[in-house]
PDB file of C-alpha atoms in Angstrom:
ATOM      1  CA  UNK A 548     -58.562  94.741 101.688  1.00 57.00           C
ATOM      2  CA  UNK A 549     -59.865  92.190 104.286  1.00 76.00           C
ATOM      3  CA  UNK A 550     -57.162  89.509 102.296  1.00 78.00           C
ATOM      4  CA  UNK A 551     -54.344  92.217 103.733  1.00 84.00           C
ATOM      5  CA  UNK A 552     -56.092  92.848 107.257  1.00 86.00           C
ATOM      6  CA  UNK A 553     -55.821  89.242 107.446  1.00 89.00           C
ATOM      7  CA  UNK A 554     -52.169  88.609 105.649  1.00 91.00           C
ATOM      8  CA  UNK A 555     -50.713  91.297 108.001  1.00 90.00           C
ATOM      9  CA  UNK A 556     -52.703  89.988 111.388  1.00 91.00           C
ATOM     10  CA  UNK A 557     -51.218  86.636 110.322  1.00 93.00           C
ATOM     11  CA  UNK A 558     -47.758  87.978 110.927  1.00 94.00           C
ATOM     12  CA  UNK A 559     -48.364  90.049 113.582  1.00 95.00           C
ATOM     13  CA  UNK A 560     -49.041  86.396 115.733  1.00 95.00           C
ATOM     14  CA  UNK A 561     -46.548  84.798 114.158  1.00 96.00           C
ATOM     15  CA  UNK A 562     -44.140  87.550 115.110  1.00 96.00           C
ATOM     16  CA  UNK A 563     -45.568  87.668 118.672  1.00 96.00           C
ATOM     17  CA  UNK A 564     -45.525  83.889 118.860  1.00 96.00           C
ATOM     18  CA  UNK A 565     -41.848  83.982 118.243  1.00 96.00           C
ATOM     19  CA  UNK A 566     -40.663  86.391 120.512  1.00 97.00           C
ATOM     20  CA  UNK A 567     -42.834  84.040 123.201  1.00 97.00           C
ATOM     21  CA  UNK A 568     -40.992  81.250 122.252  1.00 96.00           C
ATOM     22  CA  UNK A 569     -37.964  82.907 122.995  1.00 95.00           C
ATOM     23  CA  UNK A 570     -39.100  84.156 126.319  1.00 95.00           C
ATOM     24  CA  UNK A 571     -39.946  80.500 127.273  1.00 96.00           C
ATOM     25  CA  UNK A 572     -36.403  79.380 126.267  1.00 93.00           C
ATOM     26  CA  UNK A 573     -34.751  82.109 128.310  1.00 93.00           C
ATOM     27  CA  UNK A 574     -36.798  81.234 131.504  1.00 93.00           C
ATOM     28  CA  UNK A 575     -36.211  77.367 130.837  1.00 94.00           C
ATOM     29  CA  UNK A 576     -32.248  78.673 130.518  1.00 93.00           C
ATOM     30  CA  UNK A 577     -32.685  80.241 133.608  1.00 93.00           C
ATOM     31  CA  UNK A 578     -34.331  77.806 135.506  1.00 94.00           C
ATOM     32  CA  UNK A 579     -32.347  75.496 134.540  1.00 94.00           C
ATOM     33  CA  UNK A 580     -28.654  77.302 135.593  1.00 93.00           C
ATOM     34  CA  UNK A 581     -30.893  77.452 139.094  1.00 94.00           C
ATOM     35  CA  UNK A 582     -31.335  73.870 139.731  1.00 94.00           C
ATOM     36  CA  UNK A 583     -27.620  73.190 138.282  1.00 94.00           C
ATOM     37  CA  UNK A 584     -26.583  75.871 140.855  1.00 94.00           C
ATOM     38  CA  UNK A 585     -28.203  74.274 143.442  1.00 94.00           C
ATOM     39  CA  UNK A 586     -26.780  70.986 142.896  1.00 95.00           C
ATOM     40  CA  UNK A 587     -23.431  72.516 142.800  1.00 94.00           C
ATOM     41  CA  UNK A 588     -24.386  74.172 145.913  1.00 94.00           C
ATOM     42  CA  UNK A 589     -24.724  71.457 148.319  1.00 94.00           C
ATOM     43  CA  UNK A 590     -21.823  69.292 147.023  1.00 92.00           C
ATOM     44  CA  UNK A 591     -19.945  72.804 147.939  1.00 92.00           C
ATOM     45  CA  UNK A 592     -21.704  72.340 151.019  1.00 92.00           C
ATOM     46  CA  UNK A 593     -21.111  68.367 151.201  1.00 90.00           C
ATOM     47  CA  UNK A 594     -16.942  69.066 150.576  1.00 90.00           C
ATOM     48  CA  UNK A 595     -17.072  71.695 153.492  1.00 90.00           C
ATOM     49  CA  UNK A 596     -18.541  69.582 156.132  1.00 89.00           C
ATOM     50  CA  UNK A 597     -15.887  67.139 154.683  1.00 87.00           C
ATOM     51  CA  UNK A 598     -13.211  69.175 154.791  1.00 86.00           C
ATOM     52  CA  UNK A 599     -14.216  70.657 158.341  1.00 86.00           C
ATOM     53  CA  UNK A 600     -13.730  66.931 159.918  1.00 85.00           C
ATOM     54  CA  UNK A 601     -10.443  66.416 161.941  1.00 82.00           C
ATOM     55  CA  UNK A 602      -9.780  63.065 159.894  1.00 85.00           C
ATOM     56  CA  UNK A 603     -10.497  65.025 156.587  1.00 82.00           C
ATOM     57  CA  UNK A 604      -9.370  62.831 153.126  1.00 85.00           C
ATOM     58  CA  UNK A 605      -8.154  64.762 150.828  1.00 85.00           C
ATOM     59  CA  UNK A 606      -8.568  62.637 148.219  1.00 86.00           C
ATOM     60  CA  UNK A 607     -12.466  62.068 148.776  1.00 88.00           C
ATOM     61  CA  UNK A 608     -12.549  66.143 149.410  1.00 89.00           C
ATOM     62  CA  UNK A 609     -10.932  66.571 145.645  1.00 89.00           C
ATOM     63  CA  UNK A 610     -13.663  63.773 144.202  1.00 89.00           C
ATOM     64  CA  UNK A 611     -16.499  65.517 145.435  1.00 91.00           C
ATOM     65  CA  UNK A 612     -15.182  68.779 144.514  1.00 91.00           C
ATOM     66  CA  UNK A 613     -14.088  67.918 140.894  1.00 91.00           C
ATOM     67  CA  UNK A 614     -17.900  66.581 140.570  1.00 92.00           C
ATOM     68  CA  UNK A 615     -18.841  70.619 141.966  1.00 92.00           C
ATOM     69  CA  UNK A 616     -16.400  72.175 139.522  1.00 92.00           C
ATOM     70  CA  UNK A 617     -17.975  70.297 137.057  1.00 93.00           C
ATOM     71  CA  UNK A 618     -20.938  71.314 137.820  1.00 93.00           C
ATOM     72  CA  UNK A 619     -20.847  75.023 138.148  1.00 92.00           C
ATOM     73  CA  UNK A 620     -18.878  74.986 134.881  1.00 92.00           C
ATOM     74  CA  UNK A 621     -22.274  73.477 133.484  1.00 92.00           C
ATOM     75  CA  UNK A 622     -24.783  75.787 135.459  1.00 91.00           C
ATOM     76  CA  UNK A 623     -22.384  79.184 134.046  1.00 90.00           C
ATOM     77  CA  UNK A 624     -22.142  78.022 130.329  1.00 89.00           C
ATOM     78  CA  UNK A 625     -25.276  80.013 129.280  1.00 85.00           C
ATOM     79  CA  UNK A 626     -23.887  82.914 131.226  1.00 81.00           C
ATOM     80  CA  UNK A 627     -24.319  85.853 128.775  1.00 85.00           C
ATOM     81  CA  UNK A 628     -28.048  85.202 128.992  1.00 88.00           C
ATOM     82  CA  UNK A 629     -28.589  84.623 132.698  1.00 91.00           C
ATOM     83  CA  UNK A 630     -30.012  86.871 134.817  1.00 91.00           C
ATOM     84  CA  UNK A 631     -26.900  88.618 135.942  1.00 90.00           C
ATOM     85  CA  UNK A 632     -27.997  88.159 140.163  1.00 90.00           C
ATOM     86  CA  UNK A 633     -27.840  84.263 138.850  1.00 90.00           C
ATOM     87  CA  UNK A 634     -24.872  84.850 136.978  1.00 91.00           C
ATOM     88  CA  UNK A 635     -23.185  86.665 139.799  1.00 92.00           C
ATOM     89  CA  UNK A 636     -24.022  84.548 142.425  1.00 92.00           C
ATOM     90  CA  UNK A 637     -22.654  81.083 140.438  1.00 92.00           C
ATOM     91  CA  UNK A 638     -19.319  83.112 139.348  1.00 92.00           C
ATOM     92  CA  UNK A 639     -19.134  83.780 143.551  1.00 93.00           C
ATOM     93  CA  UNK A 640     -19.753  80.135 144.507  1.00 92.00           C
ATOM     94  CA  UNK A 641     -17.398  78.735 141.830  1.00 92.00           C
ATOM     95  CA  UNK A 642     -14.728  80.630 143.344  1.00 92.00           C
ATOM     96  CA  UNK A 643     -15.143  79.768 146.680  1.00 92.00           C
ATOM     97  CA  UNK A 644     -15.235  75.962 145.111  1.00 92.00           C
ATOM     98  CA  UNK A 645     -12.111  76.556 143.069  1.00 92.00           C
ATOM     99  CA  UNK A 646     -10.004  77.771 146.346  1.00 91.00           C
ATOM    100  CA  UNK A 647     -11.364  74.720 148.082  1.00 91.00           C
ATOM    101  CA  UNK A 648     -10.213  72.345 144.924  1.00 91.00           C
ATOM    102  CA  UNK A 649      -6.711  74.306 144.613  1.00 91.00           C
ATOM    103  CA  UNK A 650      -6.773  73.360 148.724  1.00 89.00           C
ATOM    104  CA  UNK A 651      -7.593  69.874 148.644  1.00 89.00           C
ATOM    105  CA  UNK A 652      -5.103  69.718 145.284  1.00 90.00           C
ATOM    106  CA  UNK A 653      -2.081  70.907 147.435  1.00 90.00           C
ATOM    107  CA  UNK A 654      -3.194  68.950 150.264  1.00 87.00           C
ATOM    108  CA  UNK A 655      -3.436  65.708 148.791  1.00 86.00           C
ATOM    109  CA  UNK A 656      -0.333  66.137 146.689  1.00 89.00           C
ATOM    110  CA  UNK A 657       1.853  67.125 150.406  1.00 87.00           C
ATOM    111  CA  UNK A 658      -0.176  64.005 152.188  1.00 82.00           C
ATOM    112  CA  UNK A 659       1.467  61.668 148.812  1.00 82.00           C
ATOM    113  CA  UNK A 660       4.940  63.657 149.616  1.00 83.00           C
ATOM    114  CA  UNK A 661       4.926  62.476 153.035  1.00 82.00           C
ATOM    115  CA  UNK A 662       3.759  59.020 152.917  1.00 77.00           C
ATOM    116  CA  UNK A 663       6.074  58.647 149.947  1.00 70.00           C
ATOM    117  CA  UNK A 664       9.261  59.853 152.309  1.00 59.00           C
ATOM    118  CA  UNK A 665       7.694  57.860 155.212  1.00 52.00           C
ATOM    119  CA  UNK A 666       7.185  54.490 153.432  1.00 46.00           C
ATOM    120  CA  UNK A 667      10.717  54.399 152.355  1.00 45.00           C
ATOM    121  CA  UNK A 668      11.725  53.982 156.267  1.00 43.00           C
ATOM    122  CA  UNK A 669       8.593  53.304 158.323  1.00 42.00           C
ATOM    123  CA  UNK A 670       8.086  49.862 157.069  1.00 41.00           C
ATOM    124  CA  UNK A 671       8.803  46.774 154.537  1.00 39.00           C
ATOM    125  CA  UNK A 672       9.441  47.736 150.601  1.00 41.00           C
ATOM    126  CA  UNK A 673       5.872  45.919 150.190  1.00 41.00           C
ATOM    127  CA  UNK A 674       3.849  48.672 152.470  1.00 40.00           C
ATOM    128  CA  UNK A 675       2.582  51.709 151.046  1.00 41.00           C
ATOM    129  CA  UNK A 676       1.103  53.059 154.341  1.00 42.00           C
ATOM    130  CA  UNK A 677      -2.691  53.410 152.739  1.00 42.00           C
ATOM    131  CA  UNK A 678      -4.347  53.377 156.217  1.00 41.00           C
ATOM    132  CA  UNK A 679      -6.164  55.829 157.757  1.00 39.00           C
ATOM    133  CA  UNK A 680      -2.881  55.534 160.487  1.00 38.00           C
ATOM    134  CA  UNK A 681      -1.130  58.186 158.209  1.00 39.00           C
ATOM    135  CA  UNK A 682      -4.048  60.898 157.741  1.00 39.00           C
ATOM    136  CA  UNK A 683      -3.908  63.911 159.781  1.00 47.00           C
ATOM    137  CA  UNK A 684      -6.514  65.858 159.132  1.00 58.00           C
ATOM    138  CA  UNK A 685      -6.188  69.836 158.620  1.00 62.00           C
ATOM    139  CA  UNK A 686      -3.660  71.707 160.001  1.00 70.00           C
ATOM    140  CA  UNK A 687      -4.851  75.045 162.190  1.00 73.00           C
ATOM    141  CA  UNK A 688      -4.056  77.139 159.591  1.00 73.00           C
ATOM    142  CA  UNK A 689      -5.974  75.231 156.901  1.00 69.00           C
ATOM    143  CA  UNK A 690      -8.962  74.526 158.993  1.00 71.00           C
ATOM    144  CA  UNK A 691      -9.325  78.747 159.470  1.00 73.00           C
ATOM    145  CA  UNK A 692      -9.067  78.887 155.432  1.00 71.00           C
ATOM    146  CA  UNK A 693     -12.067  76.393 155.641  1.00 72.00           C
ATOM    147  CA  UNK A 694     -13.824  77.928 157.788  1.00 70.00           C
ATOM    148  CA  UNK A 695     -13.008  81.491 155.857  1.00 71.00           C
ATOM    149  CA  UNK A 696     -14.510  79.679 152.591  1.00 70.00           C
ATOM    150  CA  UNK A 697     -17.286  78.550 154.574  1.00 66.00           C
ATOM    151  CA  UNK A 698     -18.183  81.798 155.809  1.00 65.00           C
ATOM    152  CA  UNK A 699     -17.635  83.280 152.045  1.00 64.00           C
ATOM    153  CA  UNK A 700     -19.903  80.559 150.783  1.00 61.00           C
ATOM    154  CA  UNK A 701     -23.075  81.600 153.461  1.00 58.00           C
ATOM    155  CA  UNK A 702     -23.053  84.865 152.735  1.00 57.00           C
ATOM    156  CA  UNK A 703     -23.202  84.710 149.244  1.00 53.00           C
ATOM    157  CA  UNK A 704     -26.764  85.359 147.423  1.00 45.00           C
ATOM    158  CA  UNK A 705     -28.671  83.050 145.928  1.00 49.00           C
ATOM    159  CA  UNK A 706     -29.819  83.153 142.259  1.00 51.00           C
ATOM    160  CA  UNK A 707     -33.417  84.736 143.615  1.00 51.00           C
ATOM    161  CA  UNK A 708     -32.197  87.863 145.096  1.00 49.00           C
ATOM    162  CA  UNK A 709     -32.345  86.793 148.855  1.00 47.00           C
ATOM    163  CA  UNK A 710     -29.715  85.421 151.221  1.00 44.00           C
ATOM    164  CA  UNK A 711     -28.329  82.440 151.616  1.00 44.00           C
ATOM    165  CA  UNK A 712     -27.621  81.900 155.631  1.00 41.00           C
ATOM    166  CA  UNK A 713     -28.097  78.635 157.064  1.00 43.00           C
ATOM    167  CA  UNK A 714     -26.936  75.558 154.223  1.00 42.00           C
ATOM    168  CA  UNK A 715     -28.041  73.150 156.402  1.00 40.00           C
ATOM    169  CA  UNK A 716     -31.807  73.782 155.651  1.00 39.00           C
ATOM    170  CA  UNK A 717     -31.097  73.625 151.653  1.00 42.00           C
ATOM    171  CA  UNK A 718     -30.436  69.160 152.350  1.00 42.00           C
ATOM    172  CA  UNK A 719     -34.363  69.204 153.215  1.00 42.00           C
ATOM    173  CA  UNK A 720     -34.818  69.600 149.189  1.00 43.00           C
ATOM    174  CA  UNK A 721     -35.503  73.252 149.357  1.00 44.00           C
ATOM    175  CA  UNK A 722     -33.182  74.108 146.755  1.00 50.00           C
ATOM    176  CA  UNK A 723     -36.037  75.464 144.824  1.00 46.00           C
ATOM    177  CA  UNK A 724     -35.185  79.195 143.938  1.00 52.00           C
ATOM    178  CA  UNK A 725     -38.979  80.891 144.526  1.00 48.00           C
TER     179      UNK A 725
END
């Protein structure tokens, strides 16, 4: 009998080792959609300030913010086994990114529209009117749709279950979630 105590004591650890090892993974998962989040959270931030500037560029705004797509596409992938206050919170903060892409999209493609009308008759076939001369910034209406987004994007929740109020403070590498 002590050859079956033993046999079946075996598989009990094995069995509990396992389901462990899956615990570990999960957490790992999780902790790693965090720090992914995070990132993605202060390029958000990074293409807001940018996008708050009276001499914003559009096409820097779009760079940054195709880099912050990218990067809260990578922090959801695992999403059916994220905690869902982590999978929540990234779903929020990838929409508030997406509206600020779709933005800088439209705004960039109009800025192209108008230097493309504007070069035929400002200037000499050779100029393409490049310069910052041409740049405008945000109109009044756009900048209130920033600032809108912005306020979206600070009162959304972080992945730990508190609030997220002041941005600023998560550049001083405090994007740690405990």
């Amino acid at each position: 009998m002590s050859g079956k105590r033993m046999l079946g004591a075996r598989i009990i650890l094995a069995f509990l080792g396992l389901i462990m090892a899956l615990i570990a993974a999960w957490g790992l998962t999780n902790i790693n959609a965090i720090s992914t989040y995070n990132q993605a959270t202060h390029s958000l931030n990074t293409s807001i300030a940018e996008a708050n500037r009276s001499d914003a560029d559009p096409a820097k705004i779009k760079a940054i913010q195709e880099q912050t797509d990218q990067l809260f596409h990578q922090a959801e992938s695992m999403g059916p086994i994220l905690l869902p206050g982590t999978r929540q919170t990234i779903q929020q903060s990838r929409a508030v990114s997406d509206r600020l892409t779709r933005r800088a999209t439209r705004q960039l493609r109009s800025q192209e529209a108008s230097k493309g009308g504007a070069g035929r008759f400002a200037g000499s076939p050779g100029q393409s009117g490049t310069g910052k001369q041409g740049q405008q910034g945000l109109t009044k209406d756009q900048q209130e749709k920033v600032d809108e987004i912005l306020k979206q994007s600070q009162q959304t929740h972080d992945p730990s279950g508190g609030t997220q109020t002041d941005h600023a403070k998560e550049d001083q590498k405090t994007d740690k979630p405990w």
